XYZ file of C-alpha atoms in Angstrom:
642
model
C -2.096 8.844 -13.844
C -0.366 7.269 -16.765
C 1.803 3.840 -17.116
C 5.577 4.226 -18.924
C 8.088 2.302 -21.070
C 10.751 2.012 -22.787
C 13.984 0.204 -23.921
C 17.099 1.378 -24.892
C 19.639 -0.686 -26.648
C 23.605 -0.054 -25.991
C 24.859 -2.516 -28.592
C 23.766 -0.896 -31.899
C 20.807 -2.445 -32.913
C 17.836 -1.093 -34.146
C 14.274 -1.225 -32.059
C 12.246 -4.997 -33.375
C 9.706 -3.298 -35.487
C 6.310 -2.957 -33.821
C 7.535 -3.024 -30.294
C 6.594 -0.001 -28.648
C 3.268 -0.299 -30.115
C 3.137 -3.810 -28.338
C 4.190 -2.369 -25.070
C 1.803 0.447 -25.882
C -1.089 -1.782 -26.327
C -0.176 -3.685 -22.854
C -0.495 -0.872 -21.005
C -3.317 1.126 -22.730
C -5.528 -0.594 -20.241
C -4.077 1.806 -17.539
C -3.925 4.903 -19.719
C -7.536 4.844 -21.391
C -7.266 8.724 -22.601
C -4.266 8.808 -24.692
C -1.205 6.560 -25.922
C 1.872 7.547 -27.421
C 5.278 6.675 -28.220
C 8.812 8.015 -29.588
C 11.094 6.211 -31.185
C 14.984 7.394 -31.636
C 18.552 5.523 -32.487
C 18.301 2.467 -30.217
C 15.708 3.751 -28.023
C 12.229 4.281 -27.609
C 10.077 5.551 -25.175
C 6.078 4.837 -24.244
C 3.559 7.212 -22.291
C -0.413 5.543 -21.600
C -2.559 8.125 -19.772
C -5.697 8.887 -17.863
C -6.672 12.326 -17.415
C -6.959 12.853 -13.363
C -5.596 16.164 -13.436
C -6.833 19.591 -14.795
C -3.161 19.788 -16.484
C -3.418 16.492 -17.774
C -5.283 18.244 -21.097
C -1.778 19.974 -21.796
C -0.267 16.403 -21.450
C 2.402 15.646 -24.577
C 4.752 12.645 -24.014
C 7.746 12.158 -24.387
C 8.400 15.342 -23.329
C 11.345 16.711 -25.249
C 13.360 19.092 -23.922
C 16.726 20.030 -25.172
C 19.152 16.605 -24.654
C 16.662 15.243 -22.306
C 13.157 13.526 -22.808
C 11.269 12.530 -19.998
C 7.768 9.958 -19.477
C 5.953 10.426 -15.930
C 3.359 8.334 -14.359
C 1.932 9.735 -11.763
C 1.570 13.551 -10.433
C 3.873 16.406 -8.790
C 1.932 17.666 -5.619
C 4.481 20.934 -5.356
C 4.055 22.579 -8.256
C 3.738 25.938 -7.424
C 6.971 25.545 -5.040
C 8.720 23.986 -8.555
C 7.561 27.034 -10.961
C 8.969 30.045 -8.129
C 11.961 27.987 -8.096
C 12.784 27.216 -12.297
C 11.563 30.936 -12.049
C 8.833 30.193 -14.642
C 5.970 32.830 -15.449
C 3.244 31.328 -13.570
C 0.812 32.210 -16.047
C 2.747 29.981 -18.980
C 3.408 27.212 -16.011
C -0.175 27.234 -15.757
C -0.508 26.065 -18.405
C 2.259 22.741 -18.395
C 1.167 19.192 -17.473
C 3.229 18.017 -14.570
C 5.405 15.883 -16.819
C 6.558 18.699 -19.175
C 7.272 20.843 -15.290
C 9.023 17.938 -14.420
C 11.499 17.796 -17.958
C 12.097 21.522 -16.557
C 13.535 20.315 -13.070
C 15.199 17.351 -14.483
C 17.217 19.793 -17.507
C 18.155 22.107 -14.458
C 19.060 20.024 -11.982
C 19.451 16.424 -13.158
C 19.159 13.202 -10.756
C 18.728 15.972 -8.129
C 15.747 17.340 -9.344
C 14.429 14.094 -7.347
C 15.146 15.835 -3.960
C 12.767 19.361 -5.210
C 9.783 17.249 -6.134
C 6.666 15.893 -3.924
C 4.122 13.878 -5.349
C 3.146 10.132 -6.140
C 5.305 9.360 -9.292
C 7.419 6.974 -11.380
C 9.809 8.573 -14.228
C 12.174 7.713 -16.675
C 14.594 10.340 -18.221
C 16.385 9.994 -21.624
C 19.620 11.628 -22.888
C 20.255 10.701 -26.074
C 23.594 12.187 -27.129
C 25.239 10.982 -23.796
C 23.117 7.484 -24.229
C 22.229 7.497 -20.439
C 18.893 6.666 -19.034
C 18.098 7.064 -15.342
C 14.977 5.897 -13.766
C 12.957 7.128 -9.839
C 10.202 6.667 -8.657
C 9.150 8.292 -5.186
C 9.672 7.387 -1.620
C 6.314 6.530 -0.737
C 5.963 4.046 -3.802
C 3.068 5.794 -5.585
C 3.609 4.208 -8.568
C 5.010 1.042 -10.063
C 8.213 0.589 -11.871
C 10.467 -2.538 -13.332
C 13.154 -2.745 -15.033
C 14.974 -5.761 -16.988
C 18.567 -5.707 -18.298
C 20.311 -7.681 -21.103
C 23.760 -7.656 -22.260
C 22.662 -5.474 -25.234
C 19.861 -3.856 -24.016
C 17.801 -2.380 -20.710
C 14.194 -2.011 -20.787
C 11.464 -0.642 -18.003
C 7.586 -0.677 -17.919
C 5.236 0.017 -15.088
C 3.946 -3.582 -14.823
C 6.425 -6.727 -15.966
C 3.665 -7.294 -18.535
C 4.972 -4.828 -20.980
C 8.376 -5.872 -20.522
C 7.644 -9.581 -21.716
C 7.015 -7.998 -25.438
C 10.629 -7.659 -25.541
C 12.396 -10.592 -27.309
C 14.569 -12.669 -25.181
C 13.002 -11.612 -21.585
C 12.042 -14.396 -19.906
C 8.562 -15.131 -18.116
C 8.602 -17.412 -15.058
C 8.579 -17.109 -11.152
C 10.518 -15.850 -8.789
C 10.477 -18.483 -6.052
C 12.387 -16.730 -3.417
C 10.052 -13.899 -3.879
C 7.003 -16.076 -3.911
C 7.784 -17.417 -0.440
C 8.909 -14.163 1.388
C 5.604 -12.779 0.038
C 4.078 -16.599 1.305
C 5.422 -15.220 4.645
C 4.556 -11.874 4.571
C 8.398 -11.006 4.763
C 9.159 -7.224 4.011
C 9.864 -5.464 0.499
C 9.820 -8.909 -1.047
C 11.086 -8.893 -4.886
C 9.574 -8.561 -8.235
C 7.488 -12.079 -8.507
C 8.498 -12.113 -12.116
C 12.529 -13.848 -11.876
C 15.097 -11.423 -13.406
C 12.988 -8.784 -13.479
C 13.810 -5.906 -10.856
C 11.615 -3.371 -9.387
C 12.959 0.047 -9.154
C 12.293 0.509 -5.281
C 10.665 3.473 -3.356
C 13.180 6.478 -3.358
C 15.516 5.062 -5.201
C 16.648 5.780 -9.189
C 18.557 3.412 -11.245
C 21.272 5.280 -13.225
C 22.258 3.820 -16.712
C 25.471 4.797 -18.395
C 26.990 2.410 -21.301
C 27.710 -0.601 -19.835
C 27.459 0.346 -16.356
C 24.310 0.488 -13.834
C 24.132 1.859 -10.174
C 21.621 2.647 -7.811
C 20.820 5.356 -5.600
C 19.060 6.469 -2.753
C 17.658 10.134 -3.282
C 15.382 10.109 -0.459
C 14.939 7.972 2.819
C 12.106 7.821 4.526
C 12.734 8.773 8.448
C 15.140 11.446 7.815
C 12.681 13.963 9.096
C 13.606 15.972 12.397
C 12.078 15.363 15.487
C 9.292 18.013 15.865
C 9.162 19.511 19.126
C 6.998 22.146 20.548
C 6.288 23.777 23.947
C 2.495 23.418 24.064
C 0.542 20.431 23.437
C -1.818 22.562 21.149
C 1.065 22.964 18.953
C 1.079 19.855 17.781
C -2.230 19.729 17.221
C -2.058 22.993 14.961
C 0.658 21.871 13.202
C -1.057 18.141 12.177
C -3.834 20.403 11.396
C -1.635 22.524 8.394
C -0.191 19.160 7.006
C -3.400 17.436 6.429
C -5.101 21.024 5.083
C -1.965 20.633 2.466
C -2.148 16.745 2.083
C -5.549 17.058 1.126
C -5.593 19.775 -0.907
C -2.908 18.287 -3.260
C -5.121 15.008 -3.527
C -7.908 17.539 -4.220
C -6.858 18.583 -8.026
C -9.222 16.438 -9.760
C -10.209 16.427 -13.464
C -13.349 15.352 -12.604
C -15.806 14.481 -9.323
C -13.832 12.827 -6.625
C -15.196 10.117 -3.992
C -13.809 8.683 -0.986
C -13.477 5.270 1.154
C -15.739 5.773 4.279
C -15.556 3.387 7.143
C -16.270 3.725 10.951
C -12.473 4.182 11.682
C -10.696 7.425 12.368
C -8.809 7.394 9.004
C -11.054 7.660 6.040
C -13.269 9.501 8.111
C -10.796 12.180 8.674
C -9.852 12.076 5.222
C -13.479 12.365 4.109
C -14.275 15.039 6.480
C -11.426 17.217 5.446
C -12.493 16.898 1.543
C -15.905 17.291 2.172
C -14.739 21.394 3.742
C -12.407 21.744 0.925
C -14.600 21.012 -1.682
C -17.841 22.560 -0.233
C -15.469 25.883 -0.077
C -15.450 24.889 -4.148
C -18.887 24.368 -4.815
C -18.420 20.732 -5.195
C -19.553 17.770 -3.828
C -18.363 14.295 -2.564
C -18.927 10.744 -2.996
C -18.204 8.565 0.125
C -18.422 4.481 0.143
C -18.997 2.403 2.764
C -18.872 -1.535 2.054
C -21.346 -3.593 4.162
C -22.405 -6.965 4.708
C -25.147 -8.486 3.555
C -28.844 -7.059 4.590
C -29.482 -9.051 8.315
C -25.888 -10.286 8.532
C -25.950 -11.394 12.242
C -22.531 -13.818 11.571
C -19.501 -14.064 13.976
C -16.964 -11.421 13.841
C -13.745 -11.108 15.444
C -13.310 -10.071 19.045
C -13.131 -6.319 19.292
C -14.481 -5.518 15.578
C -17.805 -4.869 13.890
C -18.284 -6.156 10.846
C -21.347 -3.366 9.779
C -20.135 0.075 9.741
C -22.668 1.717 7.419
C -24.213 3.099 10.524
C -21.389 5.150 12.294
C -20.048 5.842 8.633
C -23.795 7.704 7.616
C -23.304 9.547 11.077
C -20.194 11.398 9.733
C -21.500 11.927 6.031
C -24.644 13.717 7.529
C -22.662 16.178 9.008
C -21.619 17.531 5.743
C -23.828 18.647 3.392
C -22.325 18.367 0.368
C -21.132 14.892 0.920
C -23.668 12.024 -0.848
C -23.257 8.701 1.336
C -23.617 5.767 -1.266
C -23.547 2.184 0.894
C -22.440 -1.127 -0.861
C -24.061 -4.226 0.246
C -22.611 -7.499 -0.008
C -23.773 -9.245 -3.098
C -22.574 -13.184 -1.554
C -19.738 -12.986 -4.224
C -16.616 -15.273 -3.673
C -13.541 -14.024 -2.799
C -12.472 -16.604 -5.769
C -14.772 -15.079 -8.799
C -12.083 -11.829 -9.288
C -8.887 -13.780 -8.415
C -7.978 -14.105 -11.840
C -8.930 -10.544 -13.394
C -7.237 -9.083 -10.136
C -4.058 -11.299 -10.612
C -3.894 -10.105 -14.602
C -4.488 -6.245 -13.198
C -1.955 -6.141 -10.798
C 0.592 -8.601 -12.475
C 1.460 -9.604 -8.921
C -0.439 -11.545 -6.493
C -2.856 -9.951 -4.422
C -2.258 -9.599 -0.712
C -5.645 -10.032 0.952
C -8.303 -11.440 -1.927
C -11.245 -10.471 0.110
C -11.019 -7.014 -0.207
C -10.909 -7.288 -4.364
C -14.745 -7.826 -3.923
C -15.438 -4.847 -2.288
C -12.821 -2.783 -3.546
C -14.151 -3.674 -6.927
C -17.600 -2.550 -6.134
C -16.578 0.464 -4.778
C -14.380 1.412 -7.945
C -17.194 0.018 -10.704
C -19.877 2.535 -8.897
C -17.328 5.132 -8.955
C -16.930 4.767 -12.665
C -20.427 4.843 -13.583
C -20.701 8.122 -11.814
C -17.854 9.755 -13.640
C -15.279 9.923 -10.797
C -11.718 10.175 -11.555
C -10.127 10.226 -8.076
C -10.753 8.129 -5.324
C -9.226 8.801 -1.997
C -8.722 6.643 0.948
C -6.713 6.915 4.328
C -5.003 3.336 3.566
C -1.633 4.385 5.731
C -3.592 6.160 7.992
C -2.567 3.894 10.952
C 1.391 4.208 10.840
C 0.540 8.444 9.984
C -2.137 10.145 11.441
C -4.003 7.655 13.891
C -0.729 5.673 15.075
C -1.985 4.285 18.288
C 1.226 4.915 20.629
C 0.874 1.582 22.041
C 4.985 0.857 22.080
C 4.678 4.217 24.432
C 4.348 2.284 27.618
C 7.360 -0.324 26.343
C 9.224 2.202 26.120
C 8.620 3.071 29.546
C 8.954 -0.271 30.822
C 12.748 -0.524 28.696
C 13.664 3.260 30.295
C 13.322 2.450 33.624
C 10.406 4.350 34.140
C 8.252 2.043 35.839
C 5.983 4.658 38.053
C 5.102 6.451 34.785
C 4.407 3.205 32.827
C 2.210 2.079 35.854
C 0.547 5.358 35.785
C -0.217 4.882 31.720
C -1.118 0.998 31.949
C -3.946 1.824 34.586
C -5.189 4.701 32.688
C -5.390 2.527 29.189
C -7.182 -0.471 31.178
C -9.970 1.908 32.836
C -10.757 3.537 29.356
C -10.442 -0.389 27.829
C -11.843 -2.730 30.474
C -11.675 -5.505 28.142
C -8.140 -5.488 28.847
C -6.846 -7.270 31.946
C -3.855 -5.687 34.038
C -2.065 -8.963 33.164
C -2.667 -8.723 29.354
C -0.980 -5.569 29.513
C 1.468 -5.894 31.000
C 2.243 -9.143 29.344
C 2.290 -6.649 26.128
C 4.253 -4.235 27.492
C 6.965 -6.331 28.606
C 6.828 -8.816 26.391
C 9.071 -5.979 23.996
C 11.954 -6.556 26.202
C 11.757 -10.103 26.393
C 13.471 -12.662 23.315
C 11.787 -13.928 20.393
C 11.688 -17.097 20.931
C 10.590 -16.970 24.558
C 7.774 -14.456 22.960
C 6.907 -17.059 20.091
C 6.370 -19.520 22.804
C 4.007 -17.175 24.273
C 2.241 -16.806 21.327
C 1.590 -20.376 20.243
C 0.104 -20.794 23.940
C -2.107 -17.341 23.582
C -3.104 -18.432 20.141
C -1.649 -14.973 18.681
C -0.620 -14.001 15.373
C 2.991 -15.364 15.512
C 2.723 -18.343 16.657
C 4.435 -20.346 13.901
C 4.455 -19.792 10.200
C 2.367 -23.191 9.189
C -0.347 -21.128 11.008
C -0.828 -18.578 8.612
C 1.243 -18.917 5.560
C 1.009 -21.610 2.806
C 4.551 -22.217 1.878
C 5.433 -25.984 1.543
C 6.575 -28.240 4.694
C 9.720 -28.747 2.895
C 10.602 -25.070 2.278
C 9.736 -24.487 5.402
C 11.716 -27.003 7.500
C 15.129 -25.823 5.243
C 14.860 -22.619 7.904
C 15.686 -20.224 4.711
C 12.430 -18.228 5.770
C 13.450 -17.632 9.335
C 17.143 -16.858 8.101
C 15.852 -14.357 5.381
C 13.302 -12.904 7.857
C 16.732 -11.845 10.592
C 18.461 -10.590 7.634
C 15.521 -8.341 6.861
C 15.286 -7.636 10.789
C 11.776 -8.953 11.070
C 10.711 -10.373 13.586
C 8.719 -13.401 12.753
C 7.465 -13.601 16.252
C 5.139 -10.630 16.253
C 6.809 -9.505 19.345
C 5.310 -6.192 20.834
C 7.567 -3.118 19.282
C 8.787 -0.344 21.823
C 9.884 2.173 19.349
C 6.999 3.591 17.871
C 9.052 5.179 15.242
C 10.949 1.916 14.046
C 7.204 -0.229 13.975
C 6.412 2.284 11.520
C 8.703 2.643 9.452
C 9.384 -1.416 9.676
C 4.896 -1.534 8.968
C 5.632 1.017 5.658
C 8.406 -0.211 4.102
C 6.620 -4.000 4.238
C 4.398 -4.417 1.198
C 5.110 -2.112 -1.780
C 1.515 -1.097 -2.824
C 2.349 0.894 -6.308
C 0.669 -2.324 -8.195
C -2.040 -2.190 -5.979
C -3.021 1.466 -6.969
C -2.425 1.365 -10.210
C -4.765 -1.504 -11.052
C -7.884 1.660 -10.407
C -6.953 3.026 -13.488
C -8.359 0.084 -15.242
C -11.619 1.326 -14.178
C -10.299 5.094 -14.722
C -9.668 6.238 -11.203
C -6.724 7.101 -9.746
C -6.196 5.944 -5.752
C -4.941 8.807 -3.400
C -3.917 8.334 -0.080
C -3.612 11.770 1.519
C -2.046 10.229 4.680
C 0.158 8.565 2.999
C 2.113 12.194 1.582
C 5.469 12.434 2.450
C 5.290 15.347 3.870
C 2.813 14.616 6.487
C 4.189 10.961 7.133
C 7.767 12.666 8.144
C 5.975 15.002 10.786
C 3.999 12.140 11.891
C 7.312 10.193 12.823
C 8.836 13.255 14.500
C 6.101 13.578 17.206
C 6.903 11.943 20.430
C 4.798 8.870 21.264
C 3.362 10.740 24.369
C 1.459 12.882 21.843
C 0.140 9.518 20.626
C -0.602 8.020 23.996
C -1.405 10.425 27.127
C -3.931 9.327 29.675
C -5.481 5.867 28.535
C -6.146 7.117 25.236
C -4.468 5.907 22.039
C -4.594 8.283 18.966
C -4.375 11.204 21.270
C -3.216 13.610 18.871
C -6.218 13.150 16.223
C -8.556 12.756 18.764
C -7.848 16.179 19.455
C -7.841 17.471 16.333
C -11.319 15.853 15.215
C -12.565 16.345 18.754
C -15.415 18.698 16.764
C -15.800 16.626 13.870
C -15.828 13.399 14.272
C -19.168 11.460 16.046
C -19.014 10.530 19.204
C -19.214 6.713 17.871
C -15.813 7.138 16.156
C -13.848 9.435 18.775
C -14.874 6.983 21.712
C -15.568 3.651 19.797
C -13.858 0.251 21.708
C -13.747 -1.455 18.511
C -12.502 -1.412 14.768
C -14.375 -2.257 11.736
C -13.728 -5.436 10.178
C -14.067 -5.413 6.316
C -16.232 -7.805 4.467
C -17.001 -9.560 7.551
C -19.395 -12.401 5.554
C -16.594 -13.030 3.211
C -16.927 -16.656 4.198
C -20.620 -17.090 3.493
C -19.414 -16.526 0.076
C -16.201 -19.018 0.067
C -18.193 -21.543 1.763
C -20.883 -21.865 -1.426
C -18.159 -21.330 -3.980
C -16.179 -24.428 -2.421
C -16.161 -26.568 -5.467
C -14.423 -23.961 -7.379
C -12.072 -24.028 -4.511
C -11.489 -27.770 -5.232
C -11.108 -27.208 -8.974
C -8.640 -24.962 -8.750
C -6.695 -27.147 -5.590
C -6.451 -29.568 -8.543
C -5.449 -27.129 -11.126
C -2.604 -26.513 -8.880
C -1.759 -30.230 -8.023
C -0.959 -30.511 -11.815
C 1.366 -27.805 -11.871
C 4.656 -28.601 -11.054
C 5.862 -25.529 -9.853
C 2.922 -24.609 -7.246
C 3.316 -28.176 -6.022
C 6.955 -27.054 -5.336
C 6.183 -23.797 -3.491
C 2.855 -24.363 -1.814
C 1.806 -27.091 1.250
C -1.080 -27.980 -1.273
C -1.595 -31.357 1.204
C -2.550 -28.704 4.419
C -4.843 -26.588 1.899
C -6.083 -29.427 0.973
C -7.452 -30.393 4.693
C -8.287 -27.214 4.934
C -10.970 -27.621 2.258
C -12.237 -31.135 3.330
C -12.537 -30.268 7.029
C -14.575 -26.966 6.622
C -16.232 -25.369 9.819
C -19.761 -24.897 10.581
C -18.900 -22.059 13.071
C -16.289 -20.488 14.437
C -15.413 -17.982 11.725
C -14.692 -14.944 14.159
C -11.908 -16.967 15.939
C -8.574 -15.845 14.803
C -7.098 -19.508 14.557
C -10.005 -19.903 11.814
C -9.243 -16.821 10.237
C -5.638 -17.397 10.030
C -5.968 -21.147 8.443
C -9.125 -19.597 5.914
C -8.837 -16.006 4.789
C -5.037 -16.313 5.271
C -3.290 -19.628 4.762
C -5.990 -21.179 2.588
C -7.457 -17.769 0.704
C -3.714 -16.442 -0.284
C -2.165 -19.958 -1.030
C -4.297 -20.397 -3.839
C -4.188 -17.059 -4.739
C -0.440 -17.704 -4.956
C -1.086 -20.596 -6.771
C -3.657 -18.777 -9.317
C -0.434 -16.218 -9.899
C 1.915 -18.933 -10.310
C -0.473 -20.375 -13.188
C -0.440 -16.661 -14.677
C 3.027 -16.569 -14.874
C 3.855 -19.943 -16.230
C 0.542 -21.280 -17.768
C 2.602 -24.082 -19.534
C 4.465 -25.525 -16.159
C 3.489 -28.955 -15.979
């Protein structure tokens, strides 16, 4: 993994002296190993890496080929597919780090090299003589990229950080981006105003004076995969996660994994552990815990220890060495600030900086350079098929959906007939009649002052709700009946390049092997009644890890729920809380944004139970935990607002 920048100047001028070195020095937190930079007539270009990769020892940037120089961040998972077809002698392309095969594809084939190449990346590529600069990065959003563009000048970085070293680029917030992230709205914007992200699958093409931007791959263009035998399918997921694995598998150095009691990271832990015992190597799996004798209140239908089922799956491997985290009682508030400077954004869900953190520092002190996870697991591999039986209900096809609804509530007899089908049809029914629902169900949707700390007054304009339609999301949380849409809608929400690239400060790259494109485009192809058949949701990889997986995981009612005493914490670190409420009350521009009166009451009226409920969830760990992580951010970016 390595962070890029550069800037390139189309009115004449010469580079401000020391500049690259600045940018350089920005991002040399994220690139620990090496840091270089080049420097022609109006341009300049910056590569920070960490070595993640066997190849990454051949690793010279800028690479300079011919009348084209090219920076990477990130890593090409088809490489031998790239050297058969440059034609290269395998031997010699042994030999190449990924960003010098990539200057190869991108001197043959230009922009379109973008459609040969699979992997987690984000690239900027450099003709000099022609004075034209494009920039990609790759559809599932790997890695970070932003770009900001002057009259006399365009420069990019993979955090905004770098780019304020450039004279004349302003720092302050975006506030339509603040609130759309407030609201959880999809692919909300760069939280840095007039700076622009370069977004997933997409490259920004520089010529002169004029930009454009273009799609070079969209996720959901896949075929429909079809077979004639059930096992087929099963075979087939089989081959794509072998693959998917393997190409998260080239390590420079030991490699550990996220380890829950859910079917993702278990799968993906499982699948390493074979691959690397085949190696002669072993694997590092985390679980995160509560606290020793945690006995609190956890949401209905999770668990909030899964240390247990999670040592039942590393047992069964013996190369696999099961390391469990323990909560320490740390507040959700003691990292906000390093995680806000990190990610240069702010985070999405604070609580799970504390135990991410702990995972990633023990990690480090063992030497590990790649961590893996199953993070998109859920819209990939282990997508439920729940929108199955709407879809059933919307066809017509009542006896089948009756046939499916009695089969899921005798395998879940929490469920009631009535909740069902309440879920069921509730897809075909109108938002607002479904919002109504909500608010008298106490669901997630019932009203954004539930759950999001944007201010009354922004609120009541109705520029949420009317951003939100134009999006086409549906603020409701109505039940989906297109299985395919939910998912693609669910991956295209939150952009987590940031998010993945903050691990490198501890020098460990994040993989996600269910989140490779490859994989994710079968996984959209299959029919939802591979997902749902019988009562039992996550058919297909139920099947597939019938032999693997513990019987607690294939056949468990529940889900885990991650650092389940989070509050124990909050609730003792409450007068930081208040100092930093009144940090924010001074600042003019949180005051703006955020409903710092409701977070306020929030504070002053805290529970003494009740903290599995999902209406105290909502108003704690969401409205109140995110606000004034907002907030925090808001400070970040414009320390001198008053």
């Amino acid at each position: 993994m390595s962070a890029i920048a550069g800037i390139v100047r189309f009115d004449g001028q010469a580079l401000e002296r020391n500049l690259l070195q600045r940018m350089s020095s920005i991002l040399a937190p994220y690139g620990r190993d090496a840091q270089d930079t080049w420097q022609g007539a109006g341009a300049g270009l910056v590569r920070t890496l960490l070595r993640t990769t066997p190849e990454d020892q051949y690793d010279r940037q800028p690479v300079v080929l011919g009348d084209c120089l090219v920076v990477l961040a990130g890593r090409l998972d088809n490489r031998d597919e790239l050297i058969a077809q440059l034609a290269l002698d395998p031997r010699l392309a042994s030999r190449m780090a990924d960003a010098e095969l990539l200057a190869q594809a991108c001197q043959r084939w230009d922009t379109q090299a973008l459609e040969r190449i699979e992997g987690s990346y984000a690239m900027a590529c450099w003709h000099p003589q022609r004075r034209r600069l494009w920039l990609a990065r790759d559809v599932m959003g790997g890695q970070p990229l932003f770009w900001h563009r002057q009259s006399g000048f365009l420069a990019f970085a993979s955090l905004p950080k770098a780019l304020f070293c450039v004279p004349g680029v302003p720092r302050s917030v975006d506030e339509q981006s603040v609130l759309e992230q407030l609201a959880l709205l999809p692919m909300a914007g760069c939280s840095f105003k007039d700076i622009q992200r370069v977004n997933r699958g997409e490259f920004v093409l520089v010529e002169g004076s004029q930009l454009s931007t273009h799609v070079h791959r969209r996720l959901g263009s896949g075929p429909q995969v079809r077979f004639k035998r059930d096992e087929d399918y099963v075979e087939a997921l089989h081959e794509h996660l072998q693959r998917a694995v393997s190409a998260c598998l080239r390590s420079s150095g030991p490699v550990a994994s996220h380890l829950s009691s859910g079917f993702d990271s278990s799968t993906v832990t499982a699948y390493a552990a074979r691959q690397l015992a085949h190696r002669g190597e072993r694997l590092t799996a985390y679980t995160a815990a509560p606290r020793e004798g945690f006995t609190g209140p956890v949401p209905r239908d999770r668990h909030g220890d899964e240390s247990k089922v999670a040592a039942l799956l590393a047992g069964r491997f013996d190369n696999v060495d099961h390391v469990i985290l323990r909560s320490s009682g740390e507040s959700p508030l003691a990292l906000l600030d390093e995680s806000i400077d990190e990610l240069d954004q702010p985070p999405v869900n604070p609580c799970n900086n504390v135990w991410l953190r702990a995972i990633e520092r023990d990690a480090q002190a063992r030497g590990c350079r790649v961590m893996l996870n199953g993070q998109m697991g859920n819209m990939s591999i282990s997508y439920h098929g729940y929108p199955y039986m709407a879809s059933l209900w919307r066809k017509g096809r009542w006896l089948q959906w009756w046939r499916e609804l009695c089969a899921y509530q005798r395998t879940h007899p929490q469920w009631r007939k009535r909740g069902l089908v309440l879920r069921t049809v509730g897809a075909s029914i109108p938002a607002w009649l479904w919002q109504q629902v909500a608010i008298r169900r106490g669901d997630f949707g019932g009203g954004l002052d539930r759950y999001t700390a944007v201010n009354q007054q922004q609120l009541t304009t109705g520029w949420l709700q009317r951003r939100a339609e134009a999006k086409g999301w549906d603020l409701s949380y109505r039940p989906w009946h297109d299985g395919r849409a939910m998912r693609l809608a669910v991956l295209g929400r939150i952009d987590t390049g940031a998010a993945l690239a903050a691990a490198n400060v501890r020098g460990l790259e994040m993989r996600d092997p269910t989140c490779d494109r490859r994989l994710v485009e079968f996984c959209l192809g299959v029919p939802d009644s591979q997902y749902l058949r019988d009562g039992q949701p996550r058919w297909l990889l139920r099947r597939l890890m019938a032999d693997v997986l513990p019987e607690e995981i294939l056949e468990g009612r529940g889900k885990g729920y991650q650092f389940a005493d989070w509050y124990e914490g909050l609730g003792a670190d409450r007068e930081r809380l208040r100092e930093q409420l009144q940090q924010l009350r001074q600042h003019r521009r949180a005051a703006q944004l955020l409903d710092l009166p409701a977070l306020e009451a929030l504070l002053e009226n805290w529970p003494e139970e009740g903290w599995g409920d999902l209406a105290t969830i909502q108003r704690y760990r969401l409205k109140l935990l995110r606000g004034v992580a907002m907030g925090n951010f808001i400070r970040y970016a414009e320390p001198d607002n008053r």
